Structure formats: C-alpha cells, structure tokens
PDB file of C-alpha atoms in Angstrom:
ATOM      1  CA  MET A 173      20.970  -4.602 -15.790  1.00  0.00           C
ATOM      2  CA  GLY A 174      17.291  -5.131 -15.061  1.00  0.00           C
ATOM      3  CA  VAL A 175      16.022  -6.828 -11.935  1.00  0.00           C
ATOM      4  CA  ARG A 176      13.932 -10.004 -12.059  1.00  0.00           C
ATOM      5  CA  LEU A 177      11.142  -9.175  -9.650  1.00  0.00           C
ATOM      6  CA  MET A 178       7.619  -9.688  -8.411  1.00  0.00           C
ATOM      7  CA  VAL A 179       5.147  -7.099  -7.143  1.00  0.00           C
ATOM      8  CA  VAL A 180       2.702  -8.314  -4.503  1.00  0.00           C
ATOM      9  CA  ASP A 181       0.043  -6.062  -3.004  1.00  0.00           C
ATOM     10  CA  ASP A 182      -3.499  -6.675  -1.755  1.00  0.00           C
ATOM     11  CA  HIS A 183      -4.556  -3.812  -4.041  1.00  0.00           C
ATOM     12  CA  ARG A 184      -4.261  -5.319  -7.519  1.00  0.00           C
ATOM     13  CA  LEU A 185      -4.414  -1.982  -9.348  1.00  0.00           C
ATOM     14  CA  LEU A 186      -1.452  -0.685  -7.358  1.00  0.00           C
ATOM     15  CA  ALA A 187       0.528  -3.860  -8.028  1.00  0.00           C
ATOM     16  CA  GLU A 188      -0.183  -3.740 -11.763  1.00  0.00           C
ATOM     17  CA  ALA A 189       0.549  -0.019 -12.065  1.00  0.00           C
ATOM     18  CA  LEU A 190       3.922  -0.378 -10.320  1.00  0.00           C
ATOM     19  CA  ALA A 191       4.754  -3.458 -12.383  1.00  0.00           C
ATOM     20  CA  SER A 192       3.994  -1.589 -15.616  1.00  0.00           C
ATOM     21  CA  ALA A 193       6.169   1.345 -14.587  1.00  0.00           C
ATOM     22  CA  LEU A 194       9.087  -0.943 -13.743  1.00  0.00           C
ATOM     23  CA  LYS A 195       8.749  -2.861 -17.019  1.00  0.00           C
ATOM     24  CA  LEU A 196       9.105   0.411 -18.898  1.00  0.00           C
ATOM     25  CA  ARG A 197      12.362   0.982 -17.040  1.00  0.00           C
ATOM     26  CA  GLY A 198      13.815  -2.306 -18.262  1.00  0.00           C
ATOM     27  CA  HIS A 199      13.035  -4.670 -15.396  1.00  0.00           C
ATOM     28  CA  ARG A 200      11.617  -8.163 -15.808  1.00  0.00           C
ATOM     29  CA  VAL A 201       8.382  -8.521 -13.855  1.00  0.00           C
ATOM     30  CA  LEU A 202       7.536 -12.183 -13.270  1.00  0.00           C
ATOM     31  CA  ALA A 203       4.143 -11.411 -11.730  1.00  0.00           C
ATOM     32  CA  ALA A 204       2.022  -8.603 -10.339  1.00  0.00           C
ATOM     33  CA  ALA A 205      -0.468 -10.124  -7.958  1.00  0.00           C
ATOM     34  CA  ALA A 206      -2.864  -9.414  -5.128  1.00  0.00           C
ATOM     35  CA  PRO A 207      -3.129 -12.643  -3.137  1.00  0.00           C
ATOM     36  CA  SER A 208      -4.529 -12.032   0.320  1.00  0.00           C
ATOM     37  CA  ALA A 209      -3.073 -15.223   1.744  1.00  0.00           C
ATOM     38  CA  GLY A 210      -0.899 -16.783  -0.960  1.00  0.00           C
ATOM     39  CA  ALA A 211       1.879 -14.208  -1.262  1.00  0.00           C
ATOM     40  CA  ALA A 212       4.602 -16.434   0.170  1.00  0.00           C
ATOM     41  CA  GLU A 213       3.643 -19.450  -1.944  1.00  0.00           C
ATOM     42  CA  LEU A 214       3.672 -17.370  -5.118  1.00  0.00           C
ATOM     43  CA  VAL A 215       7.067 -15.839  -4.427  1.00  0.00           C
ATOM     44  CA  VAL A 216       8.591 -19.162  -3.393  1.00  0.00           C
ATOM     45  CA  SER A 217       7.374 -20.808  -6.601  1.00  0.00           C
ATOM     46  CA  ARG A 218       8.623 -18.020  -8.919  1.00  0.00           C
ATOM     47  CA  ALA A 219      11.892 -17.277  -7.075  1.00  0.00           C
ATOM     48  CA  PRO A 220      12.508 -13.678  -8.220  1.00  0.00           C
ATOM     49  CA  GLU A 221      15.615 -11.727  -7.299  1.00  0.00           C
ATOM     50  CA  VAL A 222      13.504  -9.091  -5.551  1.00  0.00           C
ATOM     51  CA  CYS A 223       9.947  -9.095  -4.214  1.00  0.00           C
ATOM     52  CA  LEU A 224       8.184  -5.771  -3.663  1.00  0.00           C
ATOM     53  CA  LEU A 225       5.642  -6.438  -0.934  1.00  0.00           C
ATOM     54  CA  GLY A 226       2.968  -3.799  -0.358  1.00  0.00           C
ATOM     55  CA  THR A 227       1.220  -3.368   2.990  1.00  0.00           C
ATOM     56  CA  SER A 228      -1.136  -0.802   4.482  1.00  0.00           C
ATOM     57  CA  ALA A 229      -0.536  -1.828   8.121  1.00  0.00           C
ATOM     58  CA  PRO A 230       3.159  -2.473   8.855  1.00  0.00           C
ATOM     59  CA  ALA A 231       2.644  -2.546  12.616  1.00  0.00           C
ATOM     60  CA  GLN A 232      -0.228  -5.046  12.468  1.00  0.00           C
ATOM     61  CA  PRO A 233       0.623  -8.470  13.978  1.00  0.00           C
ATOM     62  CA  GLY A 234       1.226 -11.091  11.283  1.00  0.00           C
ATOM     63  CA  THR A 235       1.761  -8.591   8.462  1.00  0.00           C
ATOM     64  CA  PHE A 236       5.246  -9.866   7.733  1.00  0.00           C
ATOM     65  CA  ASP A 237       4.624 -13.600   8.197  1.00  0.00           C
ATOM     66  CA  PRO A 238       4.966 -14.062   4.393  1.00  0.00           C
ATOM     67  CA  VAL A 239       8.440 -12.485   4.570  1.00  0.00           C
ATOM     68  CA  VAL A 240       9.491 -14.994   7.231  1.00  0.00           C
ATOM     69  CA  ARG A 241       8.436 -17.910   5.022  1.00  0.00           C
ATOM     70  CA  ILE A 242       9.990 -16.453   1.872  1.00  0.00           C
ATOM     71  CA  LYS A 243      13.343 -15.972   3.597  1.00  0.00           C
ATOM     72  CA  LYS A 244      13.173 -19.467   5.077  1.00  0.00           C
ATOM     73  CA  GLU A 245      12.452 -21.218   1.788  1.00  0.00           C
ATOM     74  CA  ARG A 246      14.124 -18.797  -0.636  1.00  0.00           C
ATOM     75  CA  PRO A 247      16.794 -16.940   1.348  1.00  0.00           C
ATOM     76  CA  GLN A 248      18.275 -15.510  -1.862  1.00  0.00           C
ATOM     77  CA  VAL A 249      15.085 -13.490  -2.538  1.00  0.00           C
ATOM     78  CA  ALA A 250      15.403  -9.888  -1.335  1.00  0.00           C
ATOM     79  CA  VAL A 251      12.114  -8.517  -0.003  1.00  0.00           C
ATOM     80  CA  VAL A 252      11.486  -4.767  -0.090  1.00  0.00           C
ATOM     81  CA  VAL A 253       8.409  -3.577   1.796  1.00  0.00           C
ATOM     82  CA  LEU A 254       6.277  -0.764   0.377  1.00  0.00           C
ATOM     83  CA  GLY A 255       4.155   0.837   3.056  1.00  0.00           C
ATOM     84  CA  PRO A 256       2.897   4.026   4.694  1.00  0.00           C
ATOM     85  CA  VAL A 257       5.055   6.256   6.878  1.00  0.00           C
ATOM     86  CA  PRO A 258       5.776   3.674   9.552  1.00  0.00           C
ATOM     87  CA  SER A 259       6.225   3.761  13.271  1.00  0.00           C
ATOM     88  CA  PRO A 260       9.585   2.483  14.533  1.00  0.00           C
ATOM     89  CA  ARG A 261       7.756  -0.732  15.388  1.00  0.00           C
ATOM     90  CA  GLY A 262       6.699  -1.109  11.749  1.00  0.00           C
ATOM     91  CA  ILE A 263      10.239  -0.734  10.417  1.00  0.00           C
ATOM     92  CA  ALA A 264      11.614  -3.044  13.106  1.00  0.00           C
ATOM     93  CA  ALA A 265       8.991  -5.702  12.348  1.00  0.00           C
ATOM     94  CA  ALA A 266       9.827  -5.644   8.634  1.00  0.00           C
ATOM     95  CA  PHE A 267      13.557  -6.093   9.175  1.00  0.00           C
ATOM     96  CA  ALA A 268      13.076  -8.614  11.978  1.00  0.00           C
ATOM     97  CA  ALA A 269      11.070 -10.760   9.557  1.00  0.00           C
ATOM     98  CA  GLY A 270      13.934 -10.680   7.071  1.00  0.00           C
ATOM     99  CA  ALA A 271      13.082  -7.774   4.762  1.00  0.00           C
ATOM    100  CA  SER A 272      15.986  -6.090   2.990  1.00  0.00           C
ATOM    101  CA  GLY A 273      14.335  -2.703   2.712  1.00  0.00           C
ATOM    102  CA  TYR A 274      11.415  -0.424   3.495  1.00  0.00           C
ATOM    103  CA  VAL A 275      10.170   2.233   1.065  1.00  0.00           C
ATOM    104  CA  ARG A 276       7.284   4.634   1.536  1.00  0.00           C
ATOM    105  CA  ASN A 277       4.417   3.807  -0.798  1.00  0.00           C
ATOM    106  CA  ASP A 278       4.309   7.400  -2.011  1.00  0.00           C
ATOM    107  CA  GLU A 279       7.967   7.276  -3.077  1.00  0.00           C
ATOM    108  CA  ARG A 280       8.850   8.179  -6.661  1.00  0.00           C
ATOM    109  CA  ILE A 281       9.578   5.296  -9.031  1.00  0.00           C
ATOM    110  CA  GLU A 282      13.284   6.224  -8.991  1.00  0.00           C
ATOM    111  CA  GLY A 283      13.361   5.686  -5.235  1.00  0.00           C
ATOM    112  CA  VAL A 284      11.704   2.284  -5.532  1.00  0.00           C
ATOM    113  CA  GLU A 285      14.182   1.336  -8.244  1.00  0.00           C
ATOM    114  CA  ARG A 286      17.177   2.367  -6.124  1.00  0.00           C
ATOM    115  CA  ALA A 287      15.858   0.283  -3.230  1.00  0.00           C
ATOM    116  CA  MET A 288      15.476  -2.739  -5.514  1.00  0.00           C
ATOM    117  CA  MET A 289      19.043  -2.458  -6.774  1.00  0.00           C
ATOM    118  CA  LYS A 290      20.469  -2.081  -3.273  1.00  0.00           C
ATOM    119  CA  ALA A 291      18.452  -5.024  -1.972  1.00  0.00           C
ATOM    120  CA  ARG A 292      19.583  -7.243  -4.847  1.00  0.00           C
ATOM    121  CA  ALA A 293      23.178  -6.295  -4.025  1.00  0.00           C
ATOM    122  CA  GLY A 294      22.681  -7.463  -0.442  1.00  0.00           C
ATOM    123  CA  GLU A 295      22.480  -3.993   1.097  1.00  0.00           C
ATOM    124  CA  SER A 296      19.830  -2.567   3.409  1.00  0.00           C
ATOM    125  CA  ALA A 297      17.453  -0.364   1.458  1.00  0.00           C
ATOM    126  CA  VAL A 298      15.850   2.221   3.713  1.00  0.00           C
ATOM    127  CA  SER A 299      16.053   5.972   3.256  1.00  0.00           C
ATOM    128  CA  PRO A 300      17.929   8.096   5.819  1.00  0.00           C
ATOM    129  CA  GLN A 301      14.755  10.189   6.186  1.00  0.00           C
ATOM    130  CA  LEU A 302      12.725   7.184   7.321  1.00  0.00           C
ATOM    131  CA  LEU A 303      15.404   6.152   9.785  1.00  0.00           C
ATOM    132  CA  GLN A 304      15.598   9.697  11.105  1.00  0.00           C
ATOM    133  CA  GLN A 305      11.820   9.802  11.601  1.00  0.00           C
ATOM    134  CA  ALA A 306      11.918   6.460  13.393  1.00  0.00           C
ATOM    135  CA  PHE A 307      14.727   7.529  15.723  1.00  0.00           C
ATOM    136  CA  GLU A 308      13.008  10.850  16.412  1.00  0.00           C
ATOM    137  CA  GLU A 309       9.877   9.018  17.499  1.00  0.00           C
ATOM    138  CA  LEU A 310      11.889   6.654  19.666  1.00  0.00           C
ATOM    139  CA  LEU A 311      13.846   9.474  21.299  1.00  0.00           C
ATOM    140  CA  HIS A 312      10.928  11.888  21.607  1.00  0.00           C
ATOM    141  CA  PRO A 313       7.740   9.824  21.747  1.00  0.00           C
ATOM    142  CA  ALA A 314       4.488  11.703  21.591  1.00  0.00           C
ATOM    143  CA  ALA A 315       2.433  11.552  24.758  1.00  0.00           C
ATOM    144  CA  GLN A 316      -0.249   8.939  24.221  1.00  0.00           C
ATOM    145  CA  PRO A 317      -2.761   7.319  26.528  1.00  0.00           C
ATOM    146  CA  ASP A 318      -1.958   3.818  27.618  1.00  0.00           C
ATOM    147  CA  ASP A 319      -5.358   2.616  26.458  1.00  0.00           C
ATOM    148  CA  GLU A 320      -5.233   1.541  22.804  1.00  0.00           C
ATOM    149  CA  GLY A 321      -8.900   2.293  22.239  1.00  0.00           C
ATOM    150  CA  ALA A 322      -8.483   5.835  23.543  1.00  0.00           C
ATOM    151  CA  ARG A 323      -5.409   6.348  21.360  1.00  0.00           C
ATOM    152  CA  LEU A 324      -7.241   5.209  18.230  1.00  0.00           C
ATOM    153  CA  LEU A 325     -10.266   7.322  19.093  1.00  0.00           C
ATOM    154  CA  GLU A 326      -8.089  10.424  19.187  1.00  0.00           C
ATOM    155  CA  LEU A 327      -7.105   9.803  15.552  1.00  0.00           C
ATOM    156  CA  LEU A 328     -10.686  10.154  14.313  1.00  0.00           C
ATOM    157  CA  THR A 329     -12.932  13.167  13.888  1.00  0.00           C
ATOM    158  CA  PRO A 330     -16.451  12.964  15.389  1.00  0.00           C
ATOM    159  CA  ARG A 331     -17.897  12.294  11.919  1.00  0.00           C
ATOM    160  CA  GLU A 332     -15.348   9.530  11.263  1.00  0.00           C
ATOM    161  CA  VAL A 333     -16.249   7.975  14.613  1.00  0.00           C
ATOM    162  CA  GLU A 334     -19.898   7.846  13.548  1.00  0.00           C
ATOM    163  CA  VAL A 335     -18.882   6.295  10.243  1.00  0.00           C
ATOM    164  CA  LEU A 336     -16.861   3.633  12.084  1.00  0.00           C
ATOM    165  CA  MET A 337     -19.799   2.838  14.359  1.00  0.00           C
ATOM    166  CA  ARG A 338     -22.038   2.423  11.337  1.00  0.00           C
ATOM    167  CA  VAL A 339     -19.450   0.220   9.629  1.00  0.00           C
ATOM    168  CA  ALA A 340     -19.321  -1.926  12.767  1.00  0.00           C
ATOM    169  CA  ASP A 341     -23.129  -2.185  12.636  1.00  0.00           C
ATOM    170  CA  GLY A 342     -22.784  -3.663   9.142  1.00  0.00           C
ATOM    171  CA  GLU A 343     -24.105  -0.677   7.192  1.00  0.00           C
ATOM    172  CA  ASP A 344     -22.999  -0.389   3.577  1.00  0.00           C
ATOM    173  CA  THR A 345     -22.123   2.875   1.846  1.00  0.00           C
ATOM    174  CA  ARG A 346     -25.736   3.574   0.858  1.00  0.00           C
ATOM    175  CA  LEU A 347     -27.022   3.203   4.403  1.00  0.00           C
ATOM    176  CA  ILE A 348     -24.161   5.242   5.858  1.00  0.00           C
ATOM    177  CA  ALA A 349     -24.879   8.047   3.392  1.00  0.00           C
ATOM    178  CA  ALA A 350     -28.606   7.963   4.076  1.00  0.00           C
ATOM    179  CA  GLY A 351     -28.241   7.807   7.851  1.00  0.00           C
ATOM    180  CA  MET A 352     -25.818  10.726   7.917  1.00  0.00           C
ATOM    181  CA  ASP A 353     -27.601  12.724   5.210  1.00  0.00           C
ATOM    182  CA  ILE A 354     -24.510  12.887   3.000  1.00  0.00           C
ATOM    183  CA  ALA A 355     -23.707  11.851  -0.557  1.00  0.00           C
ATOM    184  CA  PRO A 356     -22.541   8.238  -1.132  1.00  0.00           C
ATOM    185  CA  SER A 357     -19.246   9.568  -2.521  1.00  0.00           C
ATOM    186  CA  THR A 358     -18.710  11.519   0.715  1.00  0.00           C
ATOM    187  CA  ALA A 359     -19.523   8.421   2.745  1.00  0.00           C
ATOM    188  CA  ARG A 360     -16.970   6.402   0.773  1.00  0.00           C
ATOM    189  CA  THR A 361     -14.357   9.085   1.393  1.00  0.00           C
ATOM    190  CA  HIS A 362     -15.045   9.014   5.145  1.00  0.00           C
ATOM    191  CA  VAL A 363     -14.758   5.211   5.170  1.00  0.00           C
ATOM    192  CA  GLN A 364     -11.423   5.309   3.335  1.00  0.00           C
ATOM    193  CA  ARG A 365     -10.075   7.898   5.781  1.00  0.00           C
ATOM    194  CA  VAL A 366     -11.117   5.731   8.722  1.00  0.00           C
ATOM    195  CA  LEU A 367      -9.350   2.703   7.215  1.00  0.00           C
ATOM    196  CA  MET A 368      -6.231   4.750   6.537  1.00  0.00           C
ATOM    197  CA  LYS A 369      -6.096   6.236  10.044  1.00  0.00           C
ATOM    198  CA  LEU A 370      -6.620   2.856  11.688  1.00  0.00           C
ATOM    199  CA  GLU A 371      -4.047   1.294   9.303  1.00  0.00           C
ATOM    200  CA  VAL A 372      -6.341  -1.519   8.217  1.00  0.00           C
ATOM    201  CA  GLY A 373      -7.222  -2.774   4.764  1.00  0.00           C
ATOM    202  CA  SER A 374     -10.943  -3.475   4.998  1.00  0.00           C
ATOM    203  CA  ARG A 375     -14.155  -2.534   6.793  1.00  0.00           C
ATOM    204  CA  LEU A 376     -14.174  -5.919   8.512  1.00  0.00           C
ATOM    205  CA  GLU A 377     -10.684  -5.325   9.905  1.00  0.00           C
ATOM    206  CA  ALA A 378     -11.706  -1.849  11.090  1.00  0.00           C
ATOM    207  CA  ALA A 379     -14.748  -3.225  12.906  1.00  0.00           C
ATOM    208  CA  ALA A 380     -12.688  -6.026  14.473  1.00  0.00           C
ATOM    209  CA  LEU A 381      -9.976  -3.613  15.639  1.00  0.00           C
ATOM    210  CA  ALA A 382     -12.541  -1.222  17.088  1.00  0.00           C
ATOM    211  CA  ALA A 383     -14.262  -4.035  18.977  1.00  0.00           C
ATOM    212  CA  ARG A 384     -11.006  -5.578  20.224  1.00  0.00           C
ATOM    213  CA  THR A 385      -9.613  -2.309  21.597  1.00  0.00           C
ATOM    214  CA  GLY A 386     -12.862  -1.082  23.120  1.00  0.00           C
ATOM    215  CA  LEU A 387     -12.971   1.872  20.728  1.00  0.00           C
ATOM    216  CA  LEU A 388     -16.661   1.312  20.044  1.00  0.00           C
ATOM    217  CA  ASP A 389     -17.528   1.420  23.743  1.00  0.00           C
ATOM    218  CA  ARG A 390     -15.595   4.641  24.189  1.00  0.00           C
ATOM    219  CA  ALA A 391     -17.099   6.170  21.054  1.00  0.00           C
ATOM    220  CA  GLY A 392     -20.617   5.538  22.327  1.00  0.00           C
ATOM    221  CA  ARG A 393     -20.122   7.332  25.638  1.00  0.00           C
ATOM    222  CA  GLY A 394     -21.710  10.730  25.759  1.00  0.00           C
ATOM    223  CA  ARG A 395     -22.610  10.816  22.073  1.00  0.00           C
ATOM    224  CA  PRO A 396     -26.150  11.478  20.819  1.00  0.00           C
ATOM    225  CA  ALA A 397     -28.111   8.627  19.324  1.00  0.00           C
ATOM    226  CA  ARG A 398     -27.543   8.124  15.629  1.00  0.00           C
ATOM    227  CA  THR A 399     -30.339   8.374  13.100  1.00  0.00           C
ATOM    228  CA  THR A 400     -30.811   5.386  10.851  1.00  0.00           C
ATOM    229  CA  ALA A 401     -32.384   5.342   7.400  1.00  0.00           C
ATOM    230  CA  ALA A 402     -35.618   3.463   7.074  1.00  0.00           C
ATOM    231  CA  ALA A 403     -35.161  -0.039   5.717  1.00  0.00           C
ATOM    232  CA  GLY A 404     -35.662  -0.450   1.982  1.00  0.00           C
ATOM    233  CA  THR A 405     -35.283   3.222   1.045  1.00  0.00           C
ATOM    234  CA  ASP A 406     -32.426   5.294  -0.281  1.00  0.00           C
ATOM    235  CA  GLU A 407     -33.756   8.486   1.294  1.00  0.00           C
ATOM    236  CA  PRO A 408     -32.206   9.809   4.535  1.00  0.00           C
ATOM    237  CA  SER A 409     -34.301  10.134   7.645  1.00  0.00           C
ATOM    238  CA  PRO A 410     -35.989  13.546   7.873  1.00  0.00           C
ATOM    239  CA  PRO A 411     -34.345  16.037  10.227  1.00  0.00           C
ATOM    240  CA  PRO A 412     -35.996  16.559  13.593  1.00  0.00           C
ATOM    241  CA  GLN A 413     -38.548  19.332  13.705  1.00  0.00           C
TER     242      GLN A 413
END
C-alpha cells in the first residue's frame, strides 16, 4: 500500500526528482516543495503520513526546528530526514527533534522507500551502517583542534580557502574566475566544494560561518595577497612579470 507523503528540500530539483521517482513506485505525493522557511506550515496544513525532509547541514543549529513544530502540531506525521553522512551530533539532533528516521541523501530509492514504510509503521528508520559510523566516531573520535575556525580551515585546500575569502568579499563567480585565472565552471565547482565541506547551503551562510568562527582571520595569516580582476572587465589580471 502506497504512502501518502510530502517531499521538502531547499533544492527544488532534488525534491521534484525524488517525488517523481516515488510516484512511479505507487506512492501518493501530496507536494514536492522547496520552502526555505515555510516547511513546517506546509506539512502541518497537508498532514501527510510521512514527510521526507532534506537538509545539507544536519549539525547546524536550528536545522530541525521545523521537525519540532511538525511533531507538536501533527504528532501522527512521521518525519524522515535525508542528509549527508552525519556526525553523531547530526543524528542525535534529528531524533531529539522528533524525527523517525535518518537516510543518507545518496541512498538508493529502495532504501528511502524502506525508511518511509518503517517510519509510517512507528519504527525507527536508520540504517545499521549509519549507527555503526556514529558509534565509531563517538568511541574513537578523530583528533581535532578545539578551535572551530582551525578545524574548518583544515577541511579546505589552499585554493578553496582563497575561493572562500573571495566569496566573503562578495565576489561573484565571474570575479572569482577572473581573479584566480580559472574558468567560470571551475570557479563554480570550487564554490560548491567549499559549501559542501562547510555543510552550508549558500554563499551567504559560508561567509557568515567563516566570519563567526574566525576562519577568515586564520586563512589570511601568512598567505600572499590575492590578485583581483580590474573592475568592469571579464579578463583576469595579468601575471606578474
């Protein structure tokens, strides 16, 4: 028997693609939406059996606030989170908010479907592999610096650090490409990798996180001055002679 569900993700294309795949498998999709702030309101108004909630930053404060409201106003709705390979804190935050399951966002459609069915039946839907990874990290944590900015900086390559600094300066893809003497497509790829590594969903969030943690200050220490493209031109600055 098909599940009456909703798919909510800030990336509309992902939400619609998943919804289409689930429809083909006999499920009734009430909505596939990408509301940045209205996820809870939408789910509360439609009252599905299951809500698939996509996130790119499960450990980010406030990520699961919509789950808290959904469970408060519609406790019968089972929420299954779709996200990246999480830290133990990410899994714990999802379940603490009231989620019924956590599925990796690169899981096959069969895995998502199994999680939906288990959640609708009132069971916890999280794969043994994810739980094992979480417990491994808890039992054998990797050595990390106490400073959050230093920890984040270690995730990035030198070129990605420069990209982040340019993003924080407000440069768009064209200016980043010109200033670094790379193709715009390469610049976009670097930006996406920075967002993924920092577990944020936008350039603005990346810049805010970098500023809040002091990552930008650390990144600027001991690094050569960056070249910047001349205003009003698409051409990169000429290399030094």
